[in-house]
PDB file of C-alpha atoms in Angstrom:
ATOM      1  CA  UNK A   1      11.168  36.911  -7.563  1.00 57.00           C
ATOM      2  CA  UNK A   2       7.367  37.308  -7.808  1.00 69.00           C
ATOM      3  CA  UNK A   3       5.086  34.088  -6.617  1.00 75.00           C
ATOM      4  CA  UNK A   4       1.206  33.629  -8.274  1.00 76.00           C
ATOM      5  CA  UNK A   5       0.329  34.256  -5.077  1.00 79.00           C
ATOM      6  CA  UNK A   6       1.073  38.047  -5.701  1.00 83.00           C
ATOM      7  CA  UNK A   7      -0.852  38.056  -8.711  1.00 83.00           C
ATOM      8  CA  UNK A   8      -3.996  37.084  -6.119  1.00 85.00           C
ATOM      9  CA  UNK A   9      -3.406  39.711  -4.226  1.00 87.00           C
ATOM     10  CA  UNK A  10      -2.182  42.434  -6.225  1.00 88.00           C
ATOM     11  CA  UNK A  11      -4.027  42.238  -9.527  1.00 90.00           C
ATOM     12  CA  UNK A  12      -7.452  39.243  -8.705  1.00 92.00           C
ATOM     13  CA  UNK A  13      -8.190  40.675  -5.355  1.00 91.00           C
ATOM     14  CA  UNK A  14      -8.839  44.171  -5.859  1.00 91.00           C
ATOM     15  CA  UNK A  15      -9.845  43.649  -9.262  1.00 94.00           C
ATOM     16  CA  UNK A  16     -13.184  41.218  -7.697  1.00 94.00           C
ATOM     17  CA  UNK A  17     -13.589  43.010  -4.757  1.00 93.00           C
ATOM     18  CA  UNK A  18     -14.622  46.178  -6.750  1.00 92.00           C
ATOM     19  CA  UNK A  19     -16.535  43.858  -9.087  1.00 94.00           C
ATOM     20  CA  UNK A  20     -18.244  42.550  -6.173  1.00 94.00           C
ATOM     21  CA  UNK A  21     -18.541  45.996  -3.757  1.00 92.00           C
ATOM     22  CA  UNK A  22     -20.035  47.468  -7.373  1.00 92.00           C
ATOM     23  CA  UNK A  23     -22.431  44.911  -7.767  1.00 93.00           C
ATOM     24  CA  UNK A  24     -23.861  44.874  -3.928  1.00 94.00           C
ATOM     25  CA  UNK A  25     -24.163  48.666  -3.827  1.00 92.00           C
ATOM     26  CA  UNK A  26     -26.740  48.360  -7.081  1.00 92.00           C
ATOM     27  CA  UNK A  27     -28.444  45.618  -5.343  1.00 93.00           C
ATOM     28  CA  UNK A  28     -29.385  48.611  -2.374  1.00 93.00           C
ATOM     29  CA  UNK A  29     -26.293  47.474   0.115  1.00 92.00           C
ATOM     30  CA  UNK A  30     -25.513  50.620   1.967  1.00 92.00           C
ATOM     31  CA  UNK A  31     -21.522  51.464   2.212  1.00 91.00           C
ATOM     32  CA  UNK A  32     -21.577  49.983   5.670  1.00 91.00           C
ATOM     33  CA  UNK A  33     -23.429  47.027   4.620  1.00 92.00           C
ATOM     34  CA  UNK A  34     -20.904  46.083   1.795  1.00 91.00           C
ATOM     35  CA  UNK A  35     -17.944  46.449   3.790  1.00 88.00           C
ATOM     36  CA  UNK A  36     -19.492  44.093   6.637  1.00 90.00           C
ATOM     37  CA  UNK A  37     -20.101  41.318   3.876  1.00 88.00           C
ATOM     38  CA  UNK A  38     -17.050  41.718   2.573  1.00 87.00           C
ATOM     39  CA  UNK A  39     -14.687  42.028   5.343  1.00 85.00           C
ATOM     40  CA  UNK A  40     -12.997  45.433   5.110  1.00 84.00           C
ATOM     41  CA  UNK A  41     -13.581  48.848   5.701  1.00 85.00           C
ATOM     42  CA  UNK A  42     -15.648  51.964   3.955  1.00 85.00           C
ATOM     43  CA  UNK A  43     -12.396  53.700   2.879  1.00 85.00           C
ATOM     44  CA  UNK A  44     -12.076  50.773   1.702  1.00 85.00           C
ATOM     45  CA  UNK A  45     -15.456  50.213  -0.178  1.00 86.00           C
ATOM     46  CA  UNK A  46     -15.693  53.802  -0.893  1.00 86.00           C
ATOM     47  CA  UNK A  47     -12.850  53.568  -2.861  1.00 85.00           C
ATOM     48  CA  UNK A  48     -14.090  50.694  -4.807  1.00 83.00           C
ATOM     49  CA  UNK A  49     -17.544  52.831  -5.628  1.00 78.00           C
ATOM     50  CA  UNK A  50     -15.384  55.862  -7.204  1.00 80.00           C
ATOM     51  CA  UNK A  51     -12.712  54.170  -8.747  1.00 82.00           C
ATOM     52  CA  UNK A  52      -9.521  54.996  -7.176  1.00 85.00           C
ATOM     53  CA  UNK A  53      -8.653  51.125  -7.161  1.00 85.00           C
ATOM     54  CA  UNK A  54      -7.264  50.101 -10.395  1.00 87.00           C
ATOM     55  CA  UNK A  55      -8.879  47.359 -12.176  1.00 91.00           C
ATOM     56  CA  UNK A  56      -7.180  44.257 -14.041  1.00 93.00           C
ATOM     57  CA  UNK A  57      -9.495  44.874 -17.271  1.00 94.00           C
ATOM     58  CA  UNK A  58      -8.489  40.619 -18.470  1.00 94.00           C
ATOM     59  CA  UNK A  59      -9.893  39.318 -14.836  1.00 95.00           C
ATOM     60  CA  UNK A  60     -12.384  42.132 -14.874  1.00 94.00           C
ATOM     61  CA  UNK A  61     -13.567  40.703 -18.206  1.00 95.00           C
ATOM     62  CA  UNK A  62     -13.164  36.801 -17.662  1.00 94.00           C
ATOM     63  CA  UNK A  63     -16.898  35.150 -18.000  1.00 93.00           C
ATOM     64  CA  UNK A  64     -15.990  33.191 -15.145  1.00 94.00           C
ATOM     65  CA  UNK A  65     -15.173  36.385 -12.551  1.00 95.00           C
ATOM     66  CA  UNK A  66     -18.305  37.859 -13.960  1.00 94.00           C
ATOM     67  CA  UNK A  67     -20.542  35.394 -13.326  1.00 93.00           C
ATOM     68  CA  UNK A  68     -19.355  34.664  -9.670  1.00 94.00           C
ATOM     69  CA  UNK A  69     -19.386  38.413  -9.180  1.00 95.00           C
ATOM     70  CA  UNK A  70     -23.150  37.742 -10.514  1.00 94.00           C
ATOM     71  CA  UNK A  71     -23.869  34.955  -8.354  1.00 92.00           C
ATOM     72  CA  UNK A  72     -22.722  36.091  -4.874  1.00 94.00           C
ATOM     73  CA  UNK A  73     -24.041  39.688  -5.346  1.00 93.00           C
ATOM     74  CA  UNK A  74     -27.317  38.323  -5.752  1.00 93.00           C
ATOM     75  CA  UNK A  75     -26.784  35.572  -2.889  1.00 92.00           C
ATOM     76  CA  UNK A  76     -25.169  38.049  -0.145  1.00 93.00           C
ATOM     77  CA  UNK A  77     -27.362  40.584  -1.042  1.00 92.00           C
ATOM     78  CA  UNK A  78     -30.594  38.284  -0.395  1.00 90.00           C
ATOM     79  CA  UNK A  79     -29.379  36.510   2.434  1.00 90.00           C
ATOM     80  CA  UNK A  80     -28.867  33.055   0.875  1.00 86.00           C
ATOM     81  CA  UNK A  81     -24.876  32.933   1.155  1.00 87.00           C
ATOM     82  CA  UNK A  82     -22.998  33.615   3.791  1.00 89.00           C
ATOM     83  CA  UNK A  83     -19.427  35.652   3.816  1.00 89.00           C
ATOM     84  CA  UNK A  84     -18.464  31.992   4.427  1.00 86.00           C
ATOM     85  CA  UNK A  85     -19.534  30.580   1.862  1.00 87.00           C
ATOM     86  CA  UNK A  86     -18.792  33.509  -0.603  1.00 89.00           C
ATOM     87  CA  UNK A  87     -14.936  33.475   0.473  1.00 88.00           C
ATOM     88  CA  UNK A  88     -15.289  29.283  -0.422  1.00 85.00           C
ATOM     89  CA  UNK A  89     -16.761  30.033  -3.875  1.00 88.00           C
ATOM     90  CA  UNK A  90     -13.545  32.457  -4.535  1.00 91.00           C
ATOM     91  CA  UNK A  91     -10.794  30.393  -3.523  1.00 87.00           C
ATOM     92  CA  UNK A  92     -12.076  27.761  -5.610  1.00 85.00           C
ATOM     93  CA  UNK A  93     -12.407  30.009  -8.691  1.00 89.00           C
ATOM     94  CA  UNK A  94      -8.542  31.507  -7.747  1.00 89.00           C
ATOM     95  CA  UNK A  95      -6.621  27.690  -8.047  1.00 83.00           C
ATOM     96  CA  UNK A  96      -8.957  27.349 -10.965  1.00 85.00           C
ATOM     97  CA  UNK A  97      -7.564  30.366 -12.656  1.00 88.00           C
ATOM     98  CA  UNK A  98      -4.187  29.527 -11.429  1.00 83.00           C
ATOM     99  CA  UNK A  99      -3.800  25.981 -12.964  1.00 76.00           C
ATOM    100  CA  UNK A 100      -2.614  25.056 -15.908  1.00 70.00           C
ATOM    101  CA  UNK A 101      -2.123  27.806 -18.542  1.00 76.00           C
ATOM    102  CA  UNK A 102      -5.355  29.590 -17.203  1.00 86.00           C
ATOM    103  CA  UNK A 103      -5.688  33.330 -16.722  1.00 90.00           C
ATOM    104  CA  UNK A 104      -3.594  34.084 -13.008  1.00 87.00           C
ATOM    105  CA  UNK A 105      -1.166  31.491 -14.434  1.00 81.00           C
ATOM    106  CA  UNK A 106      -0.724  33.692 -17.876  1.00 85.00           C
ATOM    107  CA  UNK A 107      -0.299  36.483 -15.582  1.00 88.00           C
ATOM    108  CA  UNK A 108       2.562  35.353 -13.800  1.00 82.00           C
ATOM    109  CA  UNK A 109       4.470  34.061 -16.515  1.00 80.00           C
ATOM    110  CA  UNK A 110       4.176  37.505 -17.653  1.00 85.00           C
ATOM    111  CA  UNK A 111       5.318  38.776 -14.801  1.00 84.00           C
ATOM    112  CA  UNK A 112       8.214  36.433 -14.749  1.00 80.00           C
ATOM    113  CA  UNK A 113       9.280  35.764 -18.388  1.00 77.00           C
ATOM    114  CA  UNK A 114      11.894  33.120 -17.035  1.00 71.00           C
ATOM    115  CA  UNK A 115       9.286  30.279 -16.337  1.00 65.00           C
ATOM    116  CA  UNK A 116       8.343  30.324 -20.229  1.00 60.00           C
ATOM    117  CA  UNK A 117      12.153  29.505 -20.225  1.00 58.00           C
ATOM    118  CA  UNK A 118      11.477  25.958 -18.689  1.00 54.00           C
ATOM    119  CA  UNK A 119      11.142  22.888 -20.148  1.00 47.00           C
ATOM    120  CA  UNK A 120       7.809  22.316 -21.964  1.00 42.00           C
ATOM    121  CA  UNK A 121       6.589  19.750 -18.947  1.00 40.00           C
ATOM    122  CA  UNK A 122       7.119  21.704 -16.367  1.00 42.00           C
ATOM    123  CA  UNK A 123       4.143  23.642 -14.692  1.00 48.00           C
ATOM    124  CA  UNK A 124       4.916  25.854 -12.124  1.00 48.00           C
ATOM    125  CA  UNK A 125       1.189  26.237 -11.675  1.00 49.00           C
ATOM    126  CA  UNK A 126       0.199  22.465 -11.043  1.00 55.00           C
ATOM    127  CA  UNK A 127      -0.709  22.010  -7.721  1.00 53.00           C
ATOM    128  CA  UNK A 128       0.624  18.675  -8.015  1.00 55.00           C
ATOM    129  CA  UNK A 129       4.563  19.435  -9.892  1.00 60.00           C
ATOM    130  CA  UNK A 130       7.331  18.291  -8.642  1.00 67.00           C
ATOM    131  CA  UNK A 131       8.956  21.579  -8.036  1.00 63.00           C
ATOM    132  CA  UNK A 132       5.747  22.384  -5.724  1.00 64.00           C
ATOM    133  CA  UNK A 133       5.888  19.033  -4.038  1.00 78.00           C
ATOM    134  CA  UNK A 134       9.601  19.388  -3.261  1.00 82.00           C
ATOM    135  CA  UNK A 135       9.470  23.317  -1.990  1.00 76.00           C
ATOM    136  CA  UNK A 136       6.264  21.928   0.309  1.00 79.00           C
ATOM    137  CA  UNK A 137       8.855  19.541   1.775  1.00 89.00           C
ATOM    138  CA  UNK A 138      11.367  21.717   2.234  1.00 87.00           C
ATOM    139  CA  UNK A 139       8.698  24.640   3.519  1.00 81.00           C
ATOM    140  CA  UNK A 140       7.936  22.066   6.038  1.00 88.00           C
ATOM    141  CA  UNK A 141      11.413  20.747   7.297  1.00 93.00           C
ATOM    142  CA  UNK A 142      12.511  24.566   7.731  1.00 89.00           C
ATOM    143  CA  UNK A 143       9.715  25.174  10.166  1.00 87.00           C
ATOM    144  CA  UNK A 144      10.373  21.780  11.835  1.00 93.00           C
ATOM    145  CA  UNK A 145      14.351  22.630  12.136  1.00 94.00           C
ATOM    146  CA  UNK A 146      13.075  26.133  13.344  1.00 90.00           C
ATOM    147  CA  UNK A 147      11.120  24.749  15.807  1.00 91.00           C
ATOM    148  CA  UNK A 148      14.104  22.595  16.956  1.00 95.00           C
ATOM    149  CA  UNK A 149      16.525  25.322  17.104  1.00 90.00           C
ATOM    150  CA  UNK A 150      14.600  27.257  19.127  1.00 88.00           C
ATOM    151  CA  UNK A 151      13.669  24.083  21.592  1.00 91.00           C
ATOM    152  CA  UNK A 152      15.572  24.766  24.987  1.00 90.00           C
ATOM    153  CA  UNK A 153      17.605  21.588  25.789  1.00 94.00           C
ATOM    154  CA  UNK A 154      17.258  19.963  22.057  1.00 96.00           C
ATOM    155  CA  UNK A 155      21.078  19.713  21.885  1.00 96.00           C
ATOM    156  CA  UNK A 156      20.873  17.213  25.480  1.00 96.00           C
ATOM    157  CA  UNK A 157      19.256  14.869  22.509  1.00 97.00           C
ATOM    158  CA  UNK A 158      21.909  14.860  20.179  1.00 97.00           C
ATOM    159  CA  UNK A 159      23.284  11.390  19.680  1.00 96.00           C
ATOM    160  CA  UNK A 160      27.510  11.577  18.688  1.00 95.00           C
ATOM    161  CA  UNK A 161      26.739  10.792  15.370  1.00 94.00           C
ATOM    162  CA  UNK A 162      24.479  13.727  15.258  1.00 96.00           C
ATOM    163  CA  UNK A 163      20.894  14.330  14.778  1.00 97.00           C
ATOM    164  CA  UNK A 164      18.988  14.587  11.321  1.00 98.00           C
ATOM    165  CA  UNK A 165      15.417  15.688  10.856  1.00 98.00           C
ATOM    166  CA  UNK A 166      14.123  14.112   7.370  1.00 98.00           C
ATOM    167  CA  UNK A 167      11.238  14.167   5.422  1.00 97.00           C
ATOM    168  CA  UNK A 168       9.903  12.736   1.841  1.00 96.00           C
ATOM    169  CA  UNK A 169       7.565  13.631  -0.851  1.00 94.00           C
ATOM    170  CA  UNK A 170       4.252  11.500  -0.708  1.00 93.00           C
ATOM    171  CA  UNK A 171       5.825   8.569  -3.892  1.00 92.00           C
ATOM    172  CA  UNK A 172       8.933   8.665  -2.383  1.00 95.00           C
ATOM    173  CA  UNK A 173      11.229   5.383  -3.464  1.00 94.00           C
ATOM    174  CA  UNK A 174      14.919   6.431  -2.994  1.00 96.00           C
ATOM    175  CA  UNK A 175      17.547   8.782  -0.746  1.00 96.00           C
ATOM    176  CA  UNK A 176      17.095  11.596  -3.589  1.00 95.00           C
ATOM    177  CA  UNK A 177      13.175  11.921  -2.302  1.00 96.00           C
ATOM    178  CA  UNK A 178      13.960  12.723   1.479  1.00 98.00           C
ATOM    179  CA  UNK A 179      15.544  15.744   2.269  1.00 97.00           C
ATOM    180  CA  UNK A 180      17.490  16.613   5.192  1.00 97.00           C
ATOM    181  CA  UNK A 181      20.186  18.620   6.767  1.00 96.00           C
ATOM    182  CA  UNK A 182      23.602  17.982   4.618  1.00 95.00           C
ATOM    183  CA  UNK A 183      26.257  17.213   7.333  1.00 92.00           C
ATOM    184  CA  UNK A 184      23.205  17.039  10.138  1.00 94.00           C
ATOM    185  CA  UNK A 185      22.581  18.984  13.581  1.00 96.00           C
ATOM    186  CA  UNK A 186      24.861  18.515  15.679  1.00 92.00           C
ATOM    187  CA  UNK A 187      25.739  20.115  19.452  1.00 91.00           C
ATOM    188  CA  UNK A 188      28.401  23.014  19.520  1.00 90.00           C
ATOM    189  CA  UNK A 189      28.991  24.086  22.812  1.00 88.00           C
ATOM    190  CA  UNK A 190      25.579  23.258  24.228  1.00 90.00           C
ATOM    191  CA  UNK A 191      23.375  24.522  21.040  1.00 90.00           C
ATOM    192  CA  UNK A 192      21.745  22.686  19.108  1.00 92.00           C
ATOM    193  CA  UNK A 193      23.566  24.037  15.246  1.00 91.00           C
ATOM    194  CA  UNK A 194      21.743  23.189  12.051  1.00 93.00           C
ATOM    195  CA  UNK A 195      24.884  24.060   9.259  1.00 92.00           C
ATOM    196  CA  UNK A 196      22.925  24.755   6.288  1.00 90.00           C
ATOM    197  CA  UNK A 197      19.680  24.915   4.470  1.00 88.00           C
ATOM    198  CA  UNK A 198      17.919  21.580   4.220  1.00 92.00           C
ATOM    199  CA  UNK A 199      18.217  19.678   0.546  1.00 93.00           C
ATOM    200  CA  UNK A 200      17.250  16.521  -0.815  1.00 96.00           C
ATOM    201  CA  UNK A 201      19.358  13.523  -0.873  1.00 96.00           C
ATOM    202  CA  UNK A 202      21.385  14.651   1.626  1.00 95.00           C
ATOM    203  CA  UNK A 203      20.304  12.196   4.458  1.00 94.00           C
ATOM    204  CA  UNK A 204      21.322   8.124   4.033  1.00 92.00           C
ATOM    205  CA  UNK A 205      21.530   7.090   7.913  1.00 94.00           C
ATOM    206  CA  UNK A 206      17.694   8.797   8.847  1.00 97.00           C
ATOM    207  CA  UNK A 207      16.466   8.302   5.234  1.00 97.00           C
ATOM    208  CA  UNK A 208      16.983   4.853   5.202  1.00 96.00           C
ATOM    209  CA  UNK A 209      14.878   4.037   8.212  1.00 97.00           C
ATOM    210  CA  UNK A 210      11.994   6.384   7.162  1.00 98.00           C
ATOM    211  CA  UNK A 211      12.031   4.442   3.633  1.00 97.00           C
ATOM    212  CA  UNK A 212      12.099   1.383   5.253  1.00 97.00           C
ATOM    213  CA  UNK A 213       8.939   2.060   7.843  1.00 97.00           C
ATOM    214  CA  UNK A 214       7.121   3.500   4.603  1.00 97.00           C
ATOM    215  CA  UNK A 215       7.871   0.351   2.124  1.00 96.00           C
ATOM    216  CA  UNK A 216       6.352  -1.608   5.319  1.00 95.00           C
ATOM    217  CA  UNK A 217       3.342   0.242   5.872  1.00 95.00           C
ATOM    218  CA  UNK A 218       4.283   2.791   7.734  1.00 96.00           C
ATOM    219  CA  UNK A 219       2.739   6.265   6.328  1.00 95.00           C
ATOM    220  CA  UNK A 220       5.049   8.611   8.400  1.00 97.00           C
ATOM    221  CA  UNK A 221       6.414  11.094   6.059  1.00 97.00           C
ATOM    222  CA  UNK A 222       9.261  12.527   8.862  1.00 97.00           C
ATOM    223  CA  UNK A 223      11.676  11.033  11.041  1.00 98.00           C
ATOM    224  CA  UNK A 224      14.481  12.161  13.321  1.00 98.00           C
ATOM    225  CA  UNK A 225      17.145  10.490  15.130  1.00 98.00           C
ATOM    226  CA  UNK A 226      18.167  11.229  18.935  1.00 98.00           C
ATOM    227  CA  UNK A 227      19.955   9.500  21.658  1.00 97.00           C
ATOM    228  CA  UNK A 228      18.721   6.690  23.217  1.00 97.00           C
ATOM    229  CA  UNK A 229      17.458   6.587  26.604  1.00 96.00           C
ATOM    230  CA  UNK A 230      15.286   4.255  28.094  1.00 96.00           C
ATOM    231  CA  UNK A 231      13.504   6.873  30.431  1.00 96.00           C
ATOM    232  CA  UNK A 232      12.992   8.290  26.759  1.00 96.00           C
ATOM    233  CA  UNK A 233      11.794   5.605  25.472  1.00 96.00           C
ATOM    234  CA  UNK A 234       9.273   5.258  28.220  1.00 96.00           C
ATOM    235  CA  UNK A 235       8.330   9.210  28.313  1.00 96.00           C
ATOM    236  CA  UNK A 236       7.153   8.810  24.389  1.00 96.00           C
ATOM    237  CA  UNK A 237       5.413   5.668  25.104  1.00 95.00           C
ATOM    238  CA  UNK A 238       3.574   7.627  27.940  1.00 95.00           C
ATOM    239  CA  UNK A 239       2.756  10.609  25.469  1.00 93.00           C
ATOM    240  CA  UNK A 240       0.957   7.869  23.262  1.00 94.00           C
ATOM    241  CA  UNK A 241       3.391   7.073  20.637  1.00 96.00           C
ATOM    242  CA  UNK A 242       3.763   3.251  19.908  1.00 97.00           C
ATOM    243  CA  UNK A 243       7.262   1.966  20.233  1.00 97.00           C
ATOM    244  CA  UNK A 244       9.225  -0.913  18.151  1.00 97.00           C
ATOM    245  CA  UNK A 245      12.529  -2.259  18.753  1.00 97.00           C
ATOM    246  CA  UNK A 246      14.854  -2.804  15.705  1.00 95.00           C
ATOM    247  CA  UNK A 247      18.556  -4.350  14.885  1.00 91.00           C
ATOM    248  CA  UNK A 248      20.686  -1.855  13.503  1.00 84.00           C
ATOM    249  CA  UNK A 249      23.539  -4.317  12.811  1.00 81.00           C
ATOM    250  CA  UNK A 250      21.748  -6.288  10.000  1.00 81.00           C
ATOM    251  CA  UNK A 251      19.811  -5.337   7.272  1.00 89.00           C
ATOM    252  CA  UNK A 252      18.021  -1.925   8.004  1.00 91.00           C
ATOM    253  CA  UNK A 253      14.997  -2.267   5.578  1.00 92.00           C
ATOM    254  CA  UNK A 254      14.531  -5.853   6.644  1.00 94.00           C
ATOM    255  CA  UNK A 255      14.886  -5.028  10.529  1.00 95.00           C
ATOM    256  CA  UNK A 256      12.386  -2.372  10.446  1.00 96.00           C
ATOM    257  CA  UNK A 257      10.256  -4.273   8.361  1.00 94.00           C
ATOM    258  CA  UNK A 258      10.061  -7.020  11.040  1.00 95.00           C
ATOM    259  CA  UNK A 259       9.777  -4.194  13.506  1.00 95.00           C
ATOM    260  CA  UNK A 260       6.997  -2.563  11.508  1.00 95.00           C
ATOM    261  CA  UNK A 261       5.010  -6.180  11.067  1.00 93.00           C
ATOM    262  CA  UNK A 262       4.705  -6.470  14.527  1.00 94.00           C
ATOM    263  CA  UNK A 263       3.904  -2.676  15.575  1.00 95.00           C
ATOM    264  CA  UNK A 264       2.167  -1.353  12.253  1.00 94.00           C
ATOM    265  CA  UNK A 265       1.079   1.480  14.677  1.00 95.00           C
ATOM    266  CA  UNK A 266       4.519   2.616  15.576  1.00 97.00           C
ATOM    267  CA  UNK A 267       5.722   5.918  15.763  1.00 97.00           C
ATOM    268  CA  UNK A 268       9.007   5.478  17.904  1.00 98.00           C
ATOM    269  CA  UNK A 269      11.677   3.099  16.165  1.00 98.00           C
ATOM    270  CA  UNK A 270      14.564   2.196  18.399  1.00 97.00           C
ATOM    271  CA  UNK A 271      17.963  -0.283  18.253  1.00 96.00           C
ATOM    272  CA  UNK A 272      19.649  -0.272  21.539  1.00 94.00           C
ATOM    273  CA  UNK A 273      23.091  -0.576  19.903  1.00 89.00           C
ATOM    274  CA  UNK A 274      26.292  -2.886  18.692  1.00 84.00           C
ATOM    275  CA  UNK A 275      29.911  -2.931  18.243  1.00 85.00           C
ATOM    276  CA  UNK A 276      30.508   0.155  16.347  1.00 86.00           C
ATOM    277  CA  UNK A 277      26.359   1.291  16.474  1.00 92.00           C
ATOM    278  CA  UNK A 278      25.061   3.891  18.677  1.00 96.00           C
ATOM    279  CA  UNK A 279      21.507   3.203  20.473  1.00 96.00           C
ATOM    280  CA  UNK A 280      19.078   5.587  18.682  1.00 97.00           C
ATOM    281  CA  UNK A 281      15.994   6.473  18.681  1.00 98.00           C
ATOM    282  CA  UNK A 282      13.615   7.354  15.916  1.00 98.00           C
ATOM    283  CA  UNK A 283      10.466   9.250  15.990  1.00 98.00           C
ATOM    284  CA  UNK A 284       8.403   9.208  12.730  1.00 98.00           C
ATOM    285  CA  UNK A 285       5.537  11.686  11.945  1.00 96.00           C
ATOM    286  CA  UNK A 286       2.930  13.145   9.238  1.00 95.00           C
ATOM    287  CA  UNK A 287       5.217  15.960   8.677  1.00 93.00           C
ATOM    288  CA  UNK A 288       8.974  17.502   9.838  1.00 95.00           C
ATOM    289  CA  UNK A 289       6.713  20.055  12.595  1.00 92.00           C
ATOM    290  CA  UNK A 290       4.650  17.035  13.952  1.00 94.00           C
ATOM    291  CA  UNK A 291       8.236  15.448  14.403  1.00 96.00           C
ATOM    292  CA  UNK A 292       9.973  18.708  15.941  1.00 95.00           C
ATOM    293  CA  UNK A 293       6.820  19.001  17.982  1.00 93.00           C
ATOM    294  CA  UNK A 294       6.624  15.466  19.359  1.00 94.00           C
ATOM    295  CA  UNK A 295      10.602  16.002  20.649  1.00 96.00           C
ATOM    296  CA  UNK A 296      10.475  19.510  21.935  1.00 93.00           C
ATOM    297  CA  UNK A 297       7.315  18.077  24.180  1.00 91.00           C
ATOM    298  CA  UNK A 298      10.135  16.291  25.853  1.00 92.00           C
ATOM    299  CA  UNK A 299      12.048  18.848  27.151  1.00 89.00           C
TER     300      UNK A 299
END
């Protein structure tokens, strides 16, 4: 398995840098002077100036690596950009060249003949695919179920029915775009135990409610459920978040709706229970950490 971003930093990176080192030593930069602009040290730069770093020739040739090379050799060098700036200027040029069917993306699908095995729509390389949208969620809810595994006490907020932490993709219309935790978190012997890695449309209970905020104007992307408490309840209102009460027993998306109408702020959905319905609690968020984060703070 081999991501673009190893391309970066195994063929791009040293391939500019010794564009770049090159092109501030002929401008009169001493050793020392190019390996302050550019960050690293004079092994480093001295083994840029005799060659010992091997060069992608296709990036080293690429009119649009040579004329940045151009540019910020002749800006660092006078004064007029800053190491700042420079490393700005770069990263922009990098998701250029990674886009698409550009150069770093050409790379990597040389690297890893597979992806040229994919349907004809698919691009690994957009910014904006599906497959990148969906690992960012997932990326996000392991570090937000990390952070919860690792909270002290989490398990004390474990409802029976368990606890799920969810999140969506931004156009998210249906179950299938939240993931969660198949079979959620639940308490074993005083620890909080997350069974398995999260997936999408795994989560109806949690996903439902965080659906229904978001068709309502809510733009939380996260939710998770705990036990109800009214101290709770009171502890997150304290800690800023803005509460709404909800009926669990009638029509979810139309309950939270109401509830939404008349907090569009909220950030804490609650139902305080029914025949057969646990009181919950619900704390919605930008993302599965600001979610983990705003219950761990309770503990």
């Amino acid at each position: 398995m081999q991501f673009v971003e190893e391309i970066v930093v195994d063929e791009f990176l040293p391939t500019f840098r010794s564009l770049l080192a090159g092109e501030l030593r002929e401008r009169g930069l001493t050793q020392s002077e190019v390996a302050t602009v550019l960050g690293i040290s004079q092994s480093a730069v001295s083994k840029y100036a005799h060659g010992d770093v091997t060069v992608n020739d296709r990036i080293a040739d690429d009119e649009r690596v040579t004329a940045l090379v151009d540019e910020l050799g002749e800006g660092l060098a006078d004064g007029d950009v800053t190491p700042v700036q420079a490393l700005i200027e770069t990263e922009v040029l990098i998701r250029e060249l990674e886009g698409g069917s550009d150069l770093l993306a050409q790379l990597h699908e040389e690297a890893v003949p597979e992806l040229a095995d994919r349907d004809s729509s698919f691009r690994v390389h957009d910014p904006e695919s599906e497959l990148r949208t969906s690992e960012r969620v997932l990326s996000s809810l392991r570090r937000g179920l990390g952070i919860l595994e690792n909270a002290s006490g989490f398990a004390t907020l474990i409802p029976a029915v368990g606890s799920n932490l969810v999140a969506c993709t931004p156009d998210a219309e249906g179950v299938d775009d939240v993931a969660g935790v198949p079979g959620r978190i639940f308490d074993v012997k005083g620890r909080a135990t997350v069974p398995t890695s999260p997936e999408f449309g795994v989560s109806e209970h949690v996903a439902t409610v965080l659906l229904s905020a978001r068709r309502h104007g809510s733009d939380a992307a996260a939710a998770i459920n705990v036990a109800y408490d009214p101290d709770l309840l009171e502890e997150l209102s304290e800690r800023g978040h803005v509460t709404a009460e909800f009926d669990e027993s009638g029509d979810v998306d139309e309950s939270v709706g109401t509830a939404i109408d008349d907090q569009p702020d909220a950030t804490v959905l609650y139902q305080t229970g029914g025949m057969g319905i646990e009181p919950l609690i619900y704390v919605l968020g930008s993302d599965a950490e600001s979610v983990a984060d705003s219950v761990r703070t309770l503990l």
